[in-house]
Coordinates of C-alpha atoms in Angstrom, one line a residue:
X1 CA -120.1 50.0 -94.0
X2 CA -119.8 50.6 -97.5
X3 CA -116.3 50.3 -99.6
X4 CA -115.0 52.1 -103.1
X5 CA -113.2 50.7 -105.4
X6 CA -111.9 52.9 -108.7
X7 CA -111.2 51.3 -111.6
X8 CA -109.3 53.5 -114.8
X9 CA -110.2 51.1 -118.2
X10 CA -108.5 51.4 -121.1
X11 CA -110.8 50.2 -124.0
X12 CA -109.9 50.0 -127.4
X13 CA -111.7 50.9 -130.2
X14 CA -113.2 48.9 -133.1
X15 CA -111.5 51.1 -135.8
X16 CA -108.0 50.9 -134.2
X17 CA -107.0 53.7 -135.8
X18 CA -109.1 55.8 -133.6
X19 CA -107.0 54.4 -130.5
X20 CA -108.8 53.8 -127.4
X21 CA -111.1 55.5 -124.7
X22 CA -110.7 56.1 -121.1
X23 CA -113.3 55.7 -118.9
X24 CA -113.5 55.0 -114.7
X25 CA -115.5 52.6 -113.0
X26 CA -116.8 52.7 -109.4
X27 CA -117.8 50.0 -107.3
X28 CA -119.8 50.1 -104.5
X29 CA -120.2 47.5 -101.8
X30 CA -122.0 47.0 -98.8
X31 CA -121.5 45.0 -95.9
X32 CA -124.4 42.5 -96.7
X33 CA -122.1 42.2 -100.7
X34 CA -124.8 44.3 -102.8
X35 CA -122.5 46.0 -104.9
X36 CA -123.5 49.2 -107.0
X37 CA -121.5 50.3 -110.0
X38 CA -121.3 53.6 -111.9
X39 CA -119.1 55.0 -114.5
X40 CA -117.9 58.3 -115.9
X41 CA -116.2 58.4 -119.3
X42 CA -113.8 60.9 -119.9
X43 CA -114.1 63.4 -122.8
X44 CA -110.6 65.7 -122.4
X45 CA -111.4 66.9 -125.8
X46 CA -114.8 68.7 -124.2
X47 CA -114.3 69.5 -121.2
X48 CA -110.5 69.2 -120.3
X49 CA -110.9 66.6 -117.6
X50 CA -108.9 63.4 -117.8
X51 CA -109.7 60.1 -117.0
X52 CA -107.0 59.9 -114.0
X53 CA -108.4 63.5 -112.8
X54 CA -111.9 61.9 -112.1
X55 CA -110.2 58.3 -110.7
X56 CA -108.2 60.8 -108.4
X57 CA -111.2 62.8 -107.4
X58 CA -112.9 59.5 -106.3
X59 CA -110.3 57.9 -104.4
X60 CA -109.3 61.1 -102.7
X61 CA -113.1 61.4 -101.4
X62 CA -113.7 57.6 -100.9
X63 CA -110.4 56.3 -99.5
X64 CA -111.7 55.4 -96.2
X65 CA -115.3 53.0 -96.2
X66 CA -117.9 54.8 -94.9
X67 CA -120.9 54.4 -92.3
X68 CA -123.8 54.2 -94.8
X69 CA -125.4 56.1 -97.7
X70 CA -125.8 59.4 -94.9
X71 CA -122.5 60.2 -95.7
X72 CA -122.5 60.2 -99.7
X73 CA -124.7 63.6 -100.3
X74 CA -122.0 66.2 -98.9
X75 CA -119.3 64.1 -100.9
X76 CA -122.2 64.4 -104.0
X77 CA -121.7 68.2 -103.4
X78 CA -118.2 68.5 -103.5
X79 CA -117.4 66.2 -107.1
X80 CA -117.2 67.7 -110.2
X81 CA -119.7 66.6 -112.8
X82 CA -118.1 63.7 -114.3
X83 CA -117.0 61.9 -110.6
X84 CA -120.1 63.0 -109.2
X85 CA -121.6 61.0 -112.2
X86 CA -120.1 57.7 -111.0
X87 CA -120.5 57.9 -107.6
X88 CA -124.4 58.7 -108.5
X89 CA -125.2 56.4 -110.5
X90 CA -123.4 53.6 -108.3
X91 CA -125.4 54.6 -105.4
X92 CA -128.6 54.4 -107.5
X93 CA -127.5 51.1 -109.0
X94 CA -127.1 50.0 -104.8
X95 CA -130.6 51.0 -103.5
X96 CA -132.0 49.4 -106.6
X97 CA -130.5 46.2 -106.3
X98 CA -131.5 46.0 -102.3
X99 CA -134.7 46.7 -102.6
X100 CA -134.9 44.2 -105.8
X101 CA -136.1 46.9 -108.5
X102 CA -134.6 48.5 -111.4
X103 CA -133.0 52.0 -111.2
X104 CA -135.7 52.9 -113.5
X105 CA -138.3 52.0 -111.1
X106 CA -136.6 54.3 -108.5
X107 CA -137.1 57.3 -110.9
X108 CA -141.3 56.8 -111.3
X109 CA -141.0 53.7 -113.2
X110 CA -140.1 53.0 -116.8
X111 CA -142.7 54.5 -119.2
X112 CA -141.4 52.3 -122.3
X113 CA -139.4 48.9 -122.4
X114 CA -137.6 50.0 -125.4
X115 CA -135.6 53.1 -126.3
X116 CA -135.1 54.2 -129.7
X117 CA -131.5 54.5 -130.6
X118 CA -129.4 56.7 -133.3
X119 CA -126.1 55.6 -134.6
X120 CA -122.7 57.9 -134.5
X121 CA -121.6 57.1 -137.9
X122 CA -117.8 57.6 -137.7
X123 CA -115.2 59.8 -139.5
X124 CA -113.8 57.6 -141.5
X125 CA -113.7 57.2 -145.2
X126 CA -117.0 57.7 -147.0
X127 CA -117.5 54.0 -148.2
X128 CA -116.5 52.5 -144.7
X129 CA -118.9 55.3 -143.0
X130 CA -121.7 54.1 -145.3
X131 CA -120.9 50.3 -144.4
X132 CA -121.2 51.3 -141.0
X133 CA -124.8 53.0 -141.2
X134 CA -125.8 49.8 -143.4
X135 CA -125.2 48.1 -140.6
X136 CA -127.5 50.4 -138.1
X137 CA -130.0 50.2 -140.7
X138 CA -130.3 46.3 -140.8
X139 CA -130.7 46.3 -137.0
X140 CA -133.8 48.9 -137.4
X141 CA -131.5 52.2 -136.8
X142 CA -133.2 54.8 -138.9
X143 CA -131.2 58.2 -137.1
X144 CA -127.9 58.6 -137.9
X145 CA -125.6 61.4 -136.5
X146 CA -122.2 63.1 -137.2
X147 CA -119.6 64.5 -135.7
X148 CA -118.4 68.3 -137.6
X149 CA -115.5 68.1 -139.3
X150 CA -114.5 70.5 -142.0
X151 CA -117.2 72.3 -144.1
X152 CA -117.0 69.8 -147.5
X153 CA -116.6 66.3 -145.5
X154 CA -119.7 67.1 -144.0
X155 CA -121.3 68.0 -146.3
X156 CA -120.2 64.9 -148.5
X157 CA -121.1 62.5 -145.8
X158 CA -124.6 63.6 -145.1
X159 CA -125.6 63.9 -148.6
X160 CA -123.9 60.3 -149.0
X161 CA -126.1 59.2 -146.0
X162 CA -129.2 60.8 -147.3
X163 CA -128.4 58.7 -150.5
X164 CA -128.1 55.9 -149.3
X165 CA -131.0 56.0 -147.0
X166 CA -133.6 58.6 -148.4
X167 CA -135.9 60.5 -146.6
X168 CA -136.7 57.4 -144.6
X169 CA -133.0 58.4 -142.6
X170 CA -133.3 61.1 -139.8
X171 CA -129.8 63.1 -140.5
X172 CA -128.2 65.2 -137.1
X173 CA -124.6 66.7 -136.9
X174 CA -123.0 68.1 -133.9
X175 CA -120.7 70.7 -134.3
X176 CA -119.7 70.5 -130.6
X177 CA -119.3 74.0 -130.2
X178 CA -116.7 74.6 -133.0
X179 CA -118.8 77.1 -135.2
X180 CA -118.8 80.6 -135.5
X181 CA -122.0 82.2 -135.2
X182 CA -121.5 83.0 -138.7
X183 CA -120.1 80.0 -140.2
X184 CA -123.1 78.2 -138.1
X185 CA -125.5 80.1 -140.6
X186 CA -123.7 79.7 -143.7
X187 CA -123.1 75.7 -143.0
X188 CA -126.8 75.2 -141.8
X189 CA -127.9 76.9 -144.7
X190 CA -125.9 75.1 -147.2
X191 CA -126.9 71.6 -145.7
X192 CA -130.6 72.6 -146.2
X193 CA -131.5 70.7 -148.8
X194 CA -130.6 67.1 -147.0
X195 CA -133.3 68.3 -144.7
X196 CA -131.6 67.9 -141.1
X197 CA -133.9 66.9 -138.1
X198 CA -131.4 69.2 -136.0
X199 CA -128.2 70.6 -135.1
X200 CA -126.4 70.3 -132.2
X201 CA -124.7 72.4 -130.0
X202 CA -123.4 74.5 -132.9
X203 CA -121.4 77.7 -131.2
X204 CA -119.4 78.1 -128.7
X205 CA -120.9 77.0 -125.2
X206 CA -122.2 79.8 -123.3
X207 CA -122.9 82.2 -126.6
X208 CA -127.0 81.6 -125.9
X209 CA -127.3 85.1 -127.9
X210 CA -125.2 83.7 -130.6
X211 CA -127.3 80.6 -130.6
X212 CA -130.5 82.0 -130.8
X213 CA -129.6 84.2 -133.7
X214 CA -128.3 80.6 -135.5
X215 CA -131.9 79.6 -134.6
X216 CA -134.0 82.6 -136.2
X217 CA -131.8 83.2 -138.8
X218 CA -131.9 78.9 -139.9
X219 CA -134.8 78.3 -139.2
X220 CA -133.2 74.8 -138.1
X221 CA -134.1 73.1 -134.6
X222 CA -131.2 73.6 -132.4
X223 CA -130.1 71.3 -129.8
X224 CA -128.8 72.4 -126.7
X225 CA -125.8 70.1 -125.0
X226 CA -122.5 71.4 -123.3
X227 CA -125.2 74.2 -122.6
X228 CA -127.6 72.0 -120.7
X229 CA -125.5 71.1 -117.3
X230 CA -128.1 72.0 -114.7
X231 CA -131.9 72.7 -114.2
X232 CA -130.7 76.2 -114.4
X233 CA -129.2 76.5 -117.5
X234 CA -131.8 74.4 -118.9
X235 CA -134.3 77.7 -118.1
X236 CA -131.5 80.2 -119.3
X237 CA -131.7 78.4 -122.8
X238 CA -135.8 78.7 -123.2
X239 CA -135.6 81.9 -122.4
X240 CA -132.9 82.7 -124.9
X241 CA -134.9 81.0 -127.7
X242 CA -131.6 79.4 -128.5
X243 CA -132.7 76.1 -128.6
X244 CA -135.6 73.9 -128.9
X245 CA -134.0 70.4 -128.0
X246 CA -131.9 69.3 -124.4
X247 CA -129.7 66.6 -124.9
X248 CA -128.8 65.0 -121.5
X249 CA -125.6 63.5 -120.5
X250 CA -125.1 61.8 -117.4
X251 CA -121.7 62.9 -117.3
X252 CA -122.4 66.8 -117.9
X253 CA -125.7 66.3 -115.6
X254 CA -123.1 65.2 -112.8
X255 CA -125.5 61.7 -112.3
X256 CA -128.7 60.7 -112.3
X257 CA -130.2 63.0 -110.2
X258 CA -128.7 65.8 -111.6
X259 CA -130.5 64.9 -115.1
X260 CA -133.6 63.9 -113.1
X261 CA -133.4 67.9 -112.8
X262 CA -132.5 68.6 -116.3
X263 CA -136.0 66.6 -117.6
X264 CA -137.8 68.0 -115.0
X265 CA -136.6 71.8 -116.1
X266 CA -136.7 70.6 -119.9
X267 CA -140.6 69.5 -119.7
X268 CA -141.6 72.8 -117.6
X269 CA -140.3 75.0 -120.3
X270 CA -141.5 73.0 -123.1
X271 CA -138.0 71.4 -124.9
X272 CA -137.9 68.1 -126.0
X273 CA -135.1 66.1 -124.7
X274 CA -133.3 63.4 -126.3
X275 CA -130.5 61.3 -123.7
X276 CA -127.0 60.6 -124.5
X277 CA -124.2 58.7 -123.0
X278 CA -120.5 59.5 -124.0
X279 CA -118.0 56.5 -124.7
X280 CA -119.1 54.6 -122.0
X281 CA -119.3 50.8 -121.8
X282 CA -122.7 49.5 -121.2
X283 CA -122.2 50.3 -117.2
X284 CA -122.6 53.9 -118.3
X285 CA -124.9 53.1 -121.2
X286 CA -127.6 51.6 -118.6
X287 CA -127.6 54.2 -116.8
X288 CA -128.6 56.3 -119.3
X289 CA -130.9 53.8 -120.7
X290 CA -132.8 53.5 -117.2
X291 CA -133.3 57.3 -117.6
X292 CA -134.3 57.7 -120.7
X293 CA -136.7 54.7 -120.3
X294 CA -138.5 56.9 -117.3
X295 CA -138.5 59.8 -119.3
X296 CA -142.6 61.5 -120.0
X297 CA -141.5 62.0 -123.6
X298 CA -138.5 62.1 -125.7
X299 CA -137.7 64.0 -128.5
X300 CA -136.4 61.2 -130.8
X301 CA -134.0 58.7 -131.0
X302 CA -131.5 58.5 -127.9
X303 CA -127.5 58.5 -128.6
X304 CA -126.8 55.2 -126.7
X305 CA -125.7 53.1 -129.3
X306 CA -122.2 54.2 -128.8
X307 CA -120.9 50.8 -127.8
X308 CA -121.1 49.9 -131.0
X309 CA -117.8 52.2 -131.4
X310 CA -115.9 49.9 -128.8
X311 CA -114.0 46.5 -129.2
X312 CA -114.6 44.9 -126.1
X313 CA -116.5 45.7 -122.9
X314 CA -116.6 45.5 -119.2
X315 CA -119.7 43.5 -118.7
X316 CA -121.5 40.1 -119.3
X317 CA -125.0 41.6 -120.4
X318 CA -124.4 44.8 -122.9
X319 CA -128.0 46.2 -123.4
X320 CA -129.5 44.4 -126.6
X321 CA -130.5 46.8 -129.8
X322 CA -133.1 45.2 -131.8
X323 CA -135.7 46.8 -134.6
X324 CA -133.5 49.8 -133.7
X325 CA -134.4 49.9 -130.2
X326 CA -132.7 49.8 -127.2
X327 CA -133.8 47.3 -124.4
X328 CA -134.2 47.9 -120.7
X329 CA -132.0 45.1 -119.1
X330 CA -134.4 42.2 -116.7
X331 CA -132.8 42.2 -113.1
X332 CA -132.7 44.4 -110.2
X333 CA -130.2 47.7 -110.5
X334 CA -128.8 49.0 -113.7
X335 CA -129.4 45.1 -114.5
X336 CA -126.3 44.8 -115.9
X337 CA -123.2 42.7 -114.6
X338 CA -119.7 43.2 -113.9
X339 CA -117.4 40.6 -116.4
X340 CA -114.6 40.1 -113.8
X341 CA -112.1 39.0 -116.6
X342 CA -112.6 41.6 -118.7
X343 CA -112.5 44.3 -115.8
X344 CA -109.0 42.8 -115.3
X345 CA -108.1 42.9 -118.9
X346 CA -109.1 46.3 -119.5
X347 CA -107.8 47.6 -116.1
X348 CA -105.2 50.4 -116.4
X349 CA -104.6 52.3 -112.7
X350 CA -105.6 49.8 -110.6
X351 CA -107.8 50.2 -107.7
X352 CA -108.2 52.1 -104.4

């Protein structure tokens, strides 16, 4: 027999102004007590799906415990993406840990120990931004992204970055689909001259024409990721030309296995891919780190630095960033553990 639990978190963020994220935890256990956990975090702003819309999903599908793993891959089928993200990466995090190997060993073995990392410099004033990526720096971070905002804060804070850094700083902004395909050119083309190692997502999801015009007409290495949910798509955007990079989220992928298919597509059509998590804790950021760490190649630094952005966490072990790399936890599973204080500190909706 295996039992669910589904956990809603609440977890604040370091700049308080910015609030708090909402994320959901699953935890697995079996009848000998090997527990699996996995995590979705919830981006409403993306893709309209709320935190308690992916707790209910799970508990709906999970409420009764269930025979063994046979009877997880018609539930799989029937999540969205986000709760079939946590359920996935639970169940991967399970047979790991009872068969004593890392996740990543379950996906061909890790091909590097280490993962290099960018940092999500904030919106915040330009000073405290700049503080921020000083920060990264010191601890060996040499990528730094940002998130679009309007046409002159960008481009004040990537040409405050680039003078702060040089051209020793790899510069990215993601424009999360807000563009116009013809404000994508003119912005691309202004930022030009602070050299950008790519853009992301830059039009509206699902405008692959519009996209691949950004990408002739800039010149400028695109990167595909509200785009890139399935293998599928993943072949849609080669053949559109629209962009040259996948970035993989666990959350969009719908789990592991559903990115194992996205890196699988990604290497057959010849785009680089770079892994991502969202706001997760480091549940959700070991996941991806496990991934990316079996990855054939990656395309540069990896966005899991994000728990940088939060004030407090929901395990004992938080994956270590050190000479700007990110380390592939020791022990068996996602090797990370559950902090049982701090899941009852940062629990919001209780559990099923």
């Amino acid at each position: 027999m295996i039992r669910a639990e589904v956990f809603t978190l609440r977890v604040p963020l370091r700049d308080a102004r910015a609030g708090a994220v909402q994320t959901v935890l699953l935890r697995l256990t079996a009848a000998d007590g090997t527990v699996g956990l996995g995590e979705s975090a919830a981006a409403p702003s993306i893709d309209g799906i709320e935190a308690d819309t992916i707790a209910g999903e799970l508990r709906d599908h999970l409420l009764s415990p269930l025979d063994s793993e046979k009877a997880f891959p018609p539930l799989l089928r029937a999540l969205s993406p986000p709760a079939r993200c946590a359920l996935d990466t639970a169940l991967h995090d399970l047979r790991a840990r009872r068969r004593g190997v890392r996740v990543a060993d379950l996906l061909g073995g890790p091909r590097r120990a280490s993962v290099p990392v960018n940092a999500l410099v904030p919106r915040v004033p330009i000073a405290e931004a700049i503080a921020w990526a000083r920060d990264a720096w010191r601890r060996g971070i040499r990528t730094f992204k940002i998130k679009s905002s309007d046409r002159d804060a960008d481009a004040a804070l990537l040409g405050a970055l680039r003078g702060a850094f040089g051209l020793g700083a790899l510069l990215r902004i993601d424009a999360n689909g807000s563009w116009t395909v013809e404000e994508a050119i003119a912005r691309i083309r202004a930022l030009a001259p602070l050299d950008l190692e790519y853009v992301e997502e830059p039009v509206k999801p699902g405008d692959l024409t519009g996209m691949a015009r950004v990408a002739r007409e800039t010149g400028v290495r695109l990167a595909a990721d509200e785009d890139a949910r399935d293998a599928e798509a993943v072949r849609l955007i080669a053949a559109s030309g629209a962009a040259r990079i996948i970035v993989v989220k666990l959350a969009v992928a719908g789990g592991i296995a559903g990115a194992m298919e996205i890196l699988q597509a990604s290497e057959a059509a010849g785009l680089g891919v770079v892994i991502t998590s969202r706001m997760d804790t480091s549940i959700g950021i070991a996941a991806a780190l496990h991934l990316a760490a079996s990855a054939k190649s990656l395309a540069g630094a990896c966005g899991l630095a994000t728990r940088d952005h939060l004030a407090d966490d929901v395990t004992a072990n938080p994956p270590r960033v050190e000479d700007g790399k990110m380390t592939l936890p020791e022990g068996p599973g996602l090797g990370v553990r559950l902090d049982p204080e701090a899941l009852d500190r940062l629990q919001e909706g209780g559990e099923a």
